[in-house]
Coordinates of C-alpha atoms in Angstrom, one line a residue:
M786 CA 18.5 32.3 23.2
L787 CA 15.7 29.8 23.2
K788 CA 16.1 27.4 20.3
V789 CA 12.6 26.5 18.9
V790 CA 11.3 24.3 16.1
I791 CA 8.1 24.6 14.2
Y792 CA 5.6 21.7 13.6
A793 CA 2.9 22.2 10.9
R794 CA 0.5 19.8 9.3
V795 CA -2.3 19.8 6.7
S796 CA -4.3 16.7 5.8
T797 CA -6.3 17.7 2.7
K798 CA -7.1 20.6 0.5
R799 CA -9.8 21.7 3.0
D800 CA -6.9 23.1 5.0
A801 CA -5.8 25.3 2.2
Q802 CA -6.9 28.6 3.8
K803 CA -6.4 29.4 7.5
N804 CA -4.5 26.2 8.2
S805 CA -2.3 26.2 5.2
L806 CA 1.4 25.3 5.7
E807 CA 2.5 28.8 4.8
N808 CA 0.0 30.3 7.3
Q809 CA 1.2 27.9 10.1
V810 CA 4.9 28.5 9.4
S811 CA 4.5 32.3 9.1
Y812 CA 2.4 32.4 12.4
A813 CA 5.1 30.5 14.3
M814 CA 8.0 32.5 12.7
N815 CA 6.3 35.8 13.7
L816 CA 5.8 34.5 17.3
A817 CA 9.5 33.5 17.5
A818 CA 10.6 36.8 16.1
Q819 CA 8.5 38.8 18.6
N820 CA 10.1 36.9 21.5
G821 CA 13.6 36.9 20.1
W822 CA 13.7 33.1 19.8
S823 CA 16.0 31.3 17.3
V824 CA 14.1 29.0 14.9
V825 CA 16.4 26.0 14.3
G826 CA 14.2 23.6 12.3
Q827 CA 10.8 22.7 10.9
Y828 CA 8.9 19.5 10.9
I829 CA 6.2 19.3 8.2
D830 CA 3.5 16.7 7.5
D831 CA 1.9 17.6 4.2
G832 CA -1.3 15.9 3.0
I833 CA -1.3 13.3 5.9
S834 CA -4.2 12.6 8.1
G835 CA -4.0 13.6 11.8
A836 CA -6.1 10.7 13.0
T837 CA -3.0 8.6 13.8
R838 CA 0.6 9.7 14.2
N839 CA 2.5 6.5 13.4
K840 CA 2.5 7.2 9.6
R841 CA 3.5 10.9 10.0
E842 CA 7.2 11.2 9.4
G843 CA 7.3 14.8 10.5
I844 CA 5.9 14.2 14.0
Q845 CA 8.1 11.1 14.4
R846 CA 11.2 13.1 13.6
L847 CA 10.0 15.8 16.0
L848 CA 9.7 13.3 18.8
Y849 CA 13.1 11.8 18.0
G850 CA 14.7 15.3 18.0
A851 CA 13.0 16.1 21.3
K852 CA 14.5 13.0 22.9
K853 CA 17.9 14.0 21.6
K854 CA 17.4 17.5 23.1
N855 CA 18.1 19.1 19.7
F856 CA 16.0 22.1 20.6
D857 CA 14.4 23.8 23.6
A858 CA 10.8 24.3 22.5
V859 CA 8.2 23.3 19.9
I860 CA 5.7 25.7 18.3
A861 CA 2.5 24.3 16.7
K862 CA -0.4 26.5 15.8
S863 CA -3.0 24.5 17.8
V864 CA -3.8 21.1 19.3
S865 CA -5.6 20.1 16.1
R866 CA -2.3 20.5 14.1
L867 CA -0.7 18.0 16.4
G868 CA -3.5 15.5 15.4
R869 CA -7.1 14.5 15.7
N870 CA -6.7 11.7 18.2
A871 CA -7.1 13.0 21.8
V872 CA -5.2 10.1 23.4
E873 CA -2.3 10.4 21.0
N874 CA -2.2 14.2 21.4
L875 CA -1.9 13.8 25.1
Q876 CA 0.8 11.2 24.6
T877 CA 2.6 13.5 22.2
A878 CA 2.5 16.4 24.6
H879 CA 3.7 14.1 27.4
E880 CA 6.7 12.8 25.3
I881 CA 7.7 16.4 24.5
E882 CA 7.3 17.9 27.9
S883 CA 8.7 14.9 29.9
V884 CA 12.1 15.4 28.4
G885 CA 12.1 19.1 29.4
I886 CA 11.0 20.5 26.0
R887 CA 8.6 23.4 26.1
L888 CA 5.3 23.1 24.1
I889 CA 3.7 26.2 22.7
L890 CA 0.2 26.2 21.1
P891 CA -0.6 29.9 20.6
E892 CA -4.0 29.5 19.0
D893 CA -5.2 27.5 22.1
N894 CA -3.4 29.7 24.6
Y895 CA -1.3 26.8 25.8
D896 CA 2.3 27.1 26.9
T897 CA 4.1 24.7 29.2
E898 CA 5.9 27.6 30.9
T899 CA 2.8 29.6 31.7
S900 CA -0.2 27.2 31.7
S901 CA -1.1 26.1 35.3
S902 CA -3.1 23.0 34.2
R903 CA -3.8 20.8 31.2
L904 CA -7.5 21.5 31.3
M905 CA -7.6 23.6 28.2
F906 CA -5.2 21.3 26.3
N907 CA -7.4 18.3 27.2
L908 CA -10.5 20.1 26.1
K909 CA -9.1 21.1 22.8
A910 CA -7.7 17.6 22.1
V911 CA -11.2 16.1 22.7
L912 CA -12.8 18.7 20.4
A913 CA -10.2 18.0 17.7
E914 CA -11.0 14.2 17.9
E915 CA -14.8 14.9 17.8
E916 CA -14.4 17.0 14.6
S917 CA -12.4 14.2 13.0
A918 CA -15.1 11.7 13.9
K919 CA -17.8 13.9 12.4
L920 CA -15.8 14.3 9.2
S921 CA -15.3 10.6 8.9
E922 CA -19.0 10.0 9.3
R923 CA -19.9 12.6 6.6
I924 CA -17.5 10.8 4.2
K925 CA -19.2 7.5 4.9
I926 CA -22.6 8.9 4.3
G927 CA -21.5 10.4 1.0
L928 CA -19.9 7.1 -0.2
R929 CA -23.1 5.1 0.7
A930 CA -25.3 7.6 -1.2
S931 CA -23.1 7.3 -4.3
A932 CA -23.2 3.5 -4.0
R933 CA -27.0 3.5 -4.0
Q934 CA -27.0 5.4 -7.2
G935 CA -24.8 2.8 -8.9
V936 CA -21.7 5.0 -9.1
Y937 CA -18.6 3.0 -9.7
K938 CA -16.2 4.1 -6.9
A939 CA -13.1 1.9 -7.5
S940 CA -10.0 3.9 -8.5
L941 CA -9.5 1.8 -11.7
P942 CA -12.2 0.2 -13.9
A943 CA -12.5 -3.6 -14.0
F944 CA -10.7 -5.3 -16.9
G945 CA -13.0 -5.3 -19.9
Y946 CA -14.7 -2.0 -18.9
K947 CA -14.0 1.7 -19.3
R948 CA -15.4 4.4 -17.0
D949 CA -17.9 6.8 -18.5
P950 CA -16.6 10.2 -17.2
L951 CA -20.0 11.9 -17.3
R952 CA -22.3 9.2 -15.9
K953 CA -19.6 7.8 -13.6
R954 CA -20.7 4.3 -14.7
L955 CA -18.9 1.5 -16.4
E956 CA -19.2 0.9 -20.1
L957 CA -17.9 -2.0 -22.2
D958 CA -14.3 -1.8 -23.5
E959 CA -14.8 -3.4 -26.9
N960 CA -11.1 -4.4 -27.1
F961 CA -11.0 -6.4 -23.9
A962 CA -14.5 -7.4 -22.9
P963 CA -14.2 -10.4 -25.3
I964 CA -11.1 -11.5 -23.4
V965 CA -13.1 -11.6 -20.2
R966 CA -15.8 -13.6 -22.0
K967 CA -13.1 -16.0 -23.2
I968 CA -11.6 -16.5 -19.7
F969 CA -15.0 -17.5 -18.3
D970 CA -15.6 -19.9 -21.3
L971 CA -12.2 -21.5 -21.0
Y972 CA -12.6 -22.2 -17.3
L973 CA -16.3 -23.2 -17.3
C974 CA -16.8 -24.9 -20.6
K975 CA -13.4 -26.2 -21.7
D976 CA -12.3 -27.0 -18.1
W977 CA -9.0 -25.2 -18.4
G978 CA -7.2 -24.4 -15.1
M979 CA -6.0 -20.9 -14.2
Y980 CA -2.4 -21.8 -14.9
K981 CA -3.2 -22.9 -18.4
I982 CA -5.4 -19.8 -19.0
S983 CA -2.7 -17.4 -17.7
N984 CA -0.1 -19.0 -20.0
H985 CA -2.5 -18.9 -23.0
L986 CA -3.0 -15.1 -22.4
I987 CA 0.8 -14.6 -22.2
D988 CA 1.3 -16.6 -25.5
Q989 CA -1.5 -14.5 -27.2
G990 CA 0.3 -11.3 -26.1
I991 CA -2.8 -10.0 -24.2
P992 CA -1.8 -7.0 -22.0
T993 CA -2.5 -7.5 -18.3
P994 CA -5.4 -5.6 -16.5
R995 CA -3.0 -3.2 -14.8
T996 CA -1.3 -2.4 -18.1
V997 CA -4.6 -1.6 -19.7
S998 CA -5.9 0.5 -16.8
G999 CA -2.6 2.3 -16.4
G1000 CA -2.2 1.2 -12.8
S1001 CA 1.1 1.2 -10.9
N1002 CA 3.4 -1.8 -10.9
A1003 CA 1.9 -3.0 -14.1
G1004 CA 3.6 -6.2 -15.4
E1005 CA 3.7 -8.0 -18.7
L1006 CA 2.9 -11.5 -17.4
W1007 CA -0.5 -12.8 -16.4
H1008 CA -0.7 -14.6 -13.0
Q1009 CA -3.1 -17.3 -11.9
S1010 CA -4.2 -14.9 -9.1
T1011 CA -5.2 -12.3 -11.8
V1012 CA -7.3 -14.9 -13.6
K1013 CA -8.9 -15.9 -10.3
L1014 CA -9.8 -12.2 -9.5
I1015 CA -11.6 -11.9 -12.8
L1016 CA -13.5 -15.2 -12.3
S1017 CA -14.5 -14.1 -8.8
N1018 CA -15.7 -10.6 -9.7
I1019 CA -19.5 -10.2 -9.8
V1020 CA -19.1 -6.9 -11.7
Y1021 CA -19.1 -8.9 -15.0
T1022 CA -22.7 -9.8 -14.5
G1023 CA -23.6 -6.1 -14.6
T1024 CA -24.1 -6.0 -10.8
L1025 CA -22.3 -3.6 -8.4
V1026 CA -21.8 -4.8 -4.9
Q1027 CA -20.5 -1.9 -2.8
H1028 CA -20.0 -1.1 0.8
Q1029 CA -18.5 -4.6 1.4
E1030 CA -16.1 -3.1 3.8
E1031 CA -16.1 0.0 6.0
T1032 CA -13.7 1.7 8.4
K1033 CA -14.1 0.3 11.8
D1034 CA -13.0 3.5 13.5
F1035 CA -11.5 6.7 12.1
I1036 CA -8.5 6.6 14.3
S1037 CA -7.0 3.1 13.6
K1038 CA -8.3 3.1 10.0
R1039 CA -8.8 -0.6 10.4
R1040 CA -11.5 -2.0 8.2
K1041 CA -14.2 -4.6 8.8
Q1042 CA -16.4 -6.8 6.6
V1043 CA -19.9 -5.6 6.2
E1044 CA -22.6 -8.2 6.7
P1045 CA -24.1 -9.3 3.3
D1046 CA -27.6 -8.1 4.1
K1047 CA -26.1 -4.6 4.8
Q1048 CA -24.1 -4.4 1.6
I1049 CA -25.4 -2.2 -1.2
V1050 CA -26.3 -4.3 -4.3
F1051 CA -27.1 -2.4 -7.6
K1052 CA -28.3 -4.7 -10.4
D1053 CA -28.0 -3.8 -14.1
A1054 CA -25.7 -0.9 -13.2
H1055 CA -23.8 -1.4 -16.4
P1056 CA -23.7 -3.8 -19.4
A1057 CA -23.1 -7.4 -18.4
I1058 CA -20.3 -9.6 -20.0
I1059 CA -21.6 -12.9 -18.5
S1060 CA -24.9 -14.1 -17.0
I1061 CA -25.4 -14.5 -13.3
E1062 CA -26.0 -18.2 -13.9
E1063 CA -22.5 -18.5 -15.5
Y1064 CA -21.0 -16.6 -12.6
N1065 CA -22.6 -18.8 -10.0
A1066 CA -21.5 -21.9 -11.8
V1067 CA -17.9 -20.7 -11.9
Q1068 CA -17.9 -19.9 -8.1
E1069 CA -19.2 -23.4 -7.4
K1070 CA -16.6 -25.0 -9.6
M1071 CA -13.8 -23.0 -7.9
R1072 CA -15.2 -24.0 -4.5
Q1073 CA -15.1 -27.7 -5.4
K1074 CA -11.6 -27.5 -6.7
G1075 CA -10.5 -25.7 -3.6
T1076 CA -11.7 -28.4 -1.3
S1077 CA -9.9 -31.1 -3.2
K1078 CA -6.5 -29.5 -2.9
S1079 CA -3.8 -31.2 -0.9
N1080 CA -2.3 -29.3 2.0
G1081 CA 0.1 -31.9 3.3
R1082 CA 3.7 -32.4 2.3
E1083 CA 4.0 -29.2 0.2
S1084 CA 4.5 -27.2 3.4
L1085 CA 7.6 -29.0 4.5
F1086 CA 10.0 -27.0 2.2
A1087 CA 7.7 -24.0 1.9
H1088 CA 9.7 -20.7 1.8
L1089 CA 12.9 -22.7 1.9
A1090 CA 13.4 -24.4 -1.5
V1091 CA 14.0 -21.9 -4.3
C1092 CA 15.0 -22.0 -7.9
A1093 CA 18.7 -21.4 -8.2
D1094 CA 18.2 -19.5 -11.5
C1095 CA 15.2 -17.2 -11.2
G1096 CA 15.0 -17.1 -7.4
K1097 CA 11.3 -18.0 -7.2
G1098 CA 10.1 -20.4 -4.5
M1099 CA 9.6 -24.0 -5.5
V1100 CA 6.0 -25.1 -5.6
F1101 CA 4.8 -28.6 -4.6
R1102 CA 2.8 -30.6 -7.1
T1103 CA 1.2 -33.9 -6.0
D1104 CA 0.7 -35.1 -9.6
R1105 CA 4.4 -35.0 -10.5
R1106 CA 6.7 -38.0 -10.1
K1107 CA 6.0 -40.9 -7.7
S1108 CA 5.9 -39.0 -4.3
G1109 CA 5.1 -35.6 -5.7
A1110 CA 7.7 -33.1 -6.7
Y1111 CA 8.8 -29.4 -6.3
V1112 CA 8.7 -27.3 -9.4
C1113 CA 10.1 -23.7 -10.0
G1114 CA 7.4 -21.2 -9.1
G1115 CA 8.3 -19.0 -12.1
Y1116 CA 7.8 -22.0 -14.4
V1117 CA 4.5 -22.8 -12.8
K1118 CA 3.2 -19.3 -13.2
H1119 CA 4.6 -18.4 -16.6
S1120 CA 5.8 -21.7 -18.2
R1121 CA 9.1 -22.1 -19.9
S1122 CA 8.9 -18.5 -21.3
Y1123 CA 10.1 -17.5 -17.8
C1124 CA 12.2 -20.4 -16.5
S1125 CA 12.7 -24.2 -16.7
S1126 CA 10.9 -26.6 -14.4
H1127 CA 13.9 -27.4 -12.1
I1128 CA 11.8 -30.4 -11.0
V1129 CA 12.9 -32.4 -8.1
E1130 CA 11.1 -35.3 -6.5
F1131 CA 10.0 -34.8 -2.9
D1132 CA 11.8 -38.0 -1.6
T1133 CA 15.0 -37.0 -3.5
L1134 CA 15.0 -33.5 -2.0
L1135 CA 14.1 -34.8 1.5
Q1136 CA 17.0 -37.4 1.5
A1137 CA 19.5 -34.9 0.1
V1138 CA 18.8 -32.4 2.9
K1139 CA 18.9 -35.0 5.6
D1140 CA 22.2 -36.3 4.3
D1141 CA 23.7 -32.8 4.3
L1142 CA 22.5 -32.2 7.9
K1143 CA 23.9 -35.6 9.0
E1144 CA 27.2 -34.8 7.4
L1145 CA 27.3 -31.3 8.9
I1146 CA 26.7 -32.8 12.4
A1147 CA 29.4 -35.4 12.0
D1148 CA 32.1 -33.4 10.1
N1149 CA 33.9 -31.0 12.4
V1150 CA 36.0 -29.7 9.4
K1151 CA 32.9 -28.7 7.5
L1152 CA 31.5 -27.1 10.6
E1153 CA 34.6 -25.0 11.1
K1154 CA 34.5 -23.8 7.4
L1155 CA 30.9 -22.8 7.9
Y1156 CA 31.7 -20.9 11.1
G1157 CA 34.6 -19.2 9.4
A1158 CA 32.6 -18.1 6.4
A1159 CA 29.8 -16.8 8.6
H1160 CA 32.2 -14.9 10.8
G1161 CA 33.8 -13.3 7.8
K1162 CA 30.5 -12.3 6.3
A1163 CA 29.3 -10.8 9.6
N1164 CA 32.4 -8.7 9.9
E1165 CA 32.0 -7.6 6.3
Q1166 CA 28.4 -6.6 6.9
Q1167 CA 29.4 -4.7 10.1
A1168 CA 31.9 -2.7 8.2
K1169 CA 29.4 -1.8 5.5
I1170 CA 26.8 -0.8 8.1
N1171 CA 29.3 1.5 9.9
K1172 CA 30.4 3.1 6.6
E1173 CA 26.8 3.7 5.6
L1174 CA 26.0 5.3 9.0
T1175 CA 28.9 7.7 8.6
S1176 CA 27.8 8.7 5.2
V1177 CA 24.2 9.3 6.3
S1178 CA 25.2 11.3 9.3
K1179 CA 27.5 13.4 7.2
R1180 CA 24.8 14.3 4.8
L1181 CA 22.3 15.1 7.6
N1182 CA 24.8 17.6 9.0
Q1183 CA 25.1 19.2 5.5
L1184 CA 21.3 19.4 5.3
N1185 CA 21.1 21.1 8.7
K1186 CA 23.7 23.7 7.5
E1187 CA 21.6 24.2 4.3
F1188 CA 18.5 24.8 6.4
Q1189 CA 20.3 27.4 8.6
S1190 CA 21.5 29.3 5.5
L1191 CA 18.0 29.2 4.0
L1192 CA 16.5 30.4 7.3
Q1193 CA 19.0 33.3 7.4
L1194 CA 18.0 34.3 3.9
Y1195 CA 14.3 34.3 5.0
S1196 CA 14.9 36.3 8.2
E1197 CA 16.9 38.9 6.2
K1198 CA 13.9 39.1 3.8
V1199 CA 16.1 38.0 0.9
I1200 CA 13.5 35.4 0.0
D1201 CA 9.8 35.3 0.8
I1202 CA 7.8 32.5 2.5
V1203 CA 6.8 30.9 -0.8
Q1204 CA 10.4 30.7 -1.9
F1205 CA 11.4 29.5 1.6
K1206 CA 8.8 26.7 1.5
S1207 CA 9.7 25.6 -2.0
Q1208 CA 13.4 25.3 -1.2
N1209 CA 12.8 23.8 2.2
E1210 CA 10.6 21.0 0.9
H1211 CA 13.5 19.4 -0.8
I1212 CA 15.6 19.6 2.4
Q1213 CA 12.7 18.3 4.5
E1214 CA 12.1 15.3 2.1
E1215 CA 15.7 14.3 2.1
Q1216 CA 16.0 14.8 5.9
A1217 CA 13.0 12.6 6.5
R1218 CA 14.3 9.8 4.3
L1219 CA 17.8 9.9 5.8
T1220 CA 16.6 10.2 9.4
H1221 CA 14.5 7.1 8.9
K1222 CA 17.4 5.3 7.2
K1223 CA 19.7 6.3 10.1
A1224 CA 17.3 5.0 12.7
E1225 CA 17.2 1.7 10.8
I1226 CA 21.0 1.5 10.6
E1227 CA 21.4 2.3 14.3
S1228 CA 18.8 -0.3 15.2
L1229 CA 20.8 -2.9 13.3
L1230 CA 23.9 -2.0 15.3
V1231 CA 22.1 -1.9 18.6
T1232 CA 20.4 -5.3 18.2
K1233 CA 23.3 -7.1 16.6
K1234 CA 24.7 -9.7 19.1
D1235 CA 28.3 -10.7 19.5
M1236 CA 29.2 -13.1 16.6
D1237 CA 31.2 -15.4 18.9
E1238 CA 28.1 -16.0 21.1
Q1239 CA 26.1 -16.7 18.0
L1240 CA 28.6 -19.3 16.7
H1241 CA 28.7 -20.9 20.2
A1242 CA 24.9 -21.1 20.2
F1243 CA 24.9 -22.6 16.7
R1244 CA 27.5 -25.2 17.7
K1245 CA 25.4 -26.1 20.8
Q1246 CA 22.2 -26.6 18.8
I1247 CA 24.0 -28.8 16.2
A1248 CA 25.4 -30.9 19.0
R1249 CA 21.8 -31.3 20.4
F1250 CA 20.5 -32.3 17.0
A1251 CA 23.1 -35.1 16.8
K1252 CA 21.2 -36.8 19.6
L1253 CA 17.8 -36.4 18.1
D1254 CA 16.0 -38.7 15.7
I1255 CA 16.4 -36.8 12.4
N1256 CA 14.1 -39.2 10.7
D1257 CA 11.2 -37.9 12.8
E1258 CA 9.4 -35.7 10.2
Q1259 CA 8.0 -33.3 12.8
V1260 CA 11.4 -32.8 14.4
F1261 CA 13.0 -32.5 10.9
K1262 CA 10.5 -29.9 9.8
Q1263 CA 11.4 -27.7 12.8
I1264 CA 15.1 -28.2 12.1
L1265 CA 14.6 -27.0 8.5
H1266 CA 12.7 -23.8 9.4
R1267 CA 15.0 -22.8 12.2
L1268 CA 18.5 -23.7 11.0
I1269 CA 18.1 -23.2 7.2
Q1270 CA 17.6 -19.9 5.3
R1271 CA 17.1 -21.4 1.8
I1272 CA 17.8 -24.4 -0.3
E1273 CA 18.8 -23.7 -3.9
V1274 CA 17.7 -26.3 -6.5
N1275 CA 19.4 -26.2 -9.9
E1276 CA 18.1 -27.0 -13.4
E1277 CA 19.0 -30.7 -13.0
G1278 CA 16.8 -31.0 -9.9
M1279 CA 19.8 -31.3 -7.6
I1280 CA 20.7 -29.2 -4.5
N1281 CA 22.9 -26.4 -5.6
A1282 CA 23.5 -25.0 -2.1
I1283 CA 22.1 -25.0 1.4
H1284 CA 22.3 -21.7 3.2
Y1285 CA 22.3 -22.2 7.0
N1286 CA 20.9 -19.6 9.4
I1287 CA 24.0 -19.5 11.5
T1288 CA 23.7 -15.9 12.7
C1289 CA 20.2 -16.3 14.1
P1290 CA 19.9 -19.7 15.9
Q1291 CA 16.7 -20.0 17.8
S1292 CA 15.8 -22.0 21.0
F1293 CA 15.3 -25.7 20.4
R1294 CA 14.4 -26.8 23.9
A1295 CA 11.0 -28.2 22.8
L1296 CA 12.8 -30.3 20.2
E1297 CA 15.3 -31.5 22.7
K1298 CA 12.5 -32.6 25.0
R1299 CA 10.8 -34.5 22.1
G1300 CA 14.0 -36.2 21.1
A1301 CA 15.2 -37.0 24.6

């Protein structure tokens, strides 16, 4: 008996009628029943665009199952259900058929077993893409028309405003508009920096913009970046600047900047909180401050030095200590209400790391201890990965049995299509999550190199570095970012621990040539 699976997709509510999931599944189930085929699975993409397939879990799991020969044939109602991208549809069909899996698209009269050519398939694929392109253009036209009418299109209103549900315009939020006014005054008139302003707002207990608007991932602490966004937003002058970006093409969904003269500017769209003159003065002040920032030494320990207590990255400050110093990023953003400074002078940190590397190169006992710890950790991780893979595989087998039982109930008319879909959604969601997780675990196992080889490579690189000039700052910088994962700095400004990247040594031939 032919084992078939069903693929169904809807992208929006516009598909709610003839292309509904229930309709597609029922259509395919009836076709299978008429031919005496056994339906062994379903792959569903609900509410996901068909323009690209890389974000559709259903089609990705389908292709993975095809490669594993988990079924004999695929039924999809039409080419347009596979997707709206002609090139990707041809690729999808090729990937399915090249492994010996039969592709059946009844609405387009296409069947691998009976179709003598791909002409009809290719034609339908092109038509599906053309329809998607027209839809994308209609949406663009609608957005531009709304922008010209001053309609505020962002999902959340700007801090200090509320959205008028009837006029679809912004109106002042009397509770927080004065806070926006204060932020501009503190920066422009009192010469406060964004760090000082953000800490002042925290001390005053002012809720963050995402907290006020009800946005996701709302936090209680103000960040300098949040203050900067407010200071940079022309909306506070009563002006809407829309159509600043547009989709480059409907398939890739990549966006591009729109030239300023083609952007849609709507003045006096809503009440202003500041004047345009004040806004321009703030932009000029930020520009001048930006050009005066140092971009030298702070990059040496970037992404390496971290606070041992809160885990935030250390931030370089040129105005601290004699040679500049690294300070806890949590302290910089949120002051001592979050963490202490953990301040360490640049020269002190530099010398401490150099001394540790020199000692590591010279001390064979220390090296052996490092190798042993890395080897033990790798074996421990390997065991955990294998255990997790076994657990995921076991649960996936259970879900397959649950689906077979559910399918049996539907075929015996114990449950209807609505009940089938409702119960199957939970199975599909968990299957999608676990299949993705299993692929990630298997990828870790496949790409993991032999630990002995890694240790040998690490030993070799350490031996090479013993011959290099470790005082050469450029050489030293490359050593840091290739051999070290992170450097933990404690509250006293001393190195708590250096974590070496022993399991992933990279090639240092360029360094060897420089130091030779």
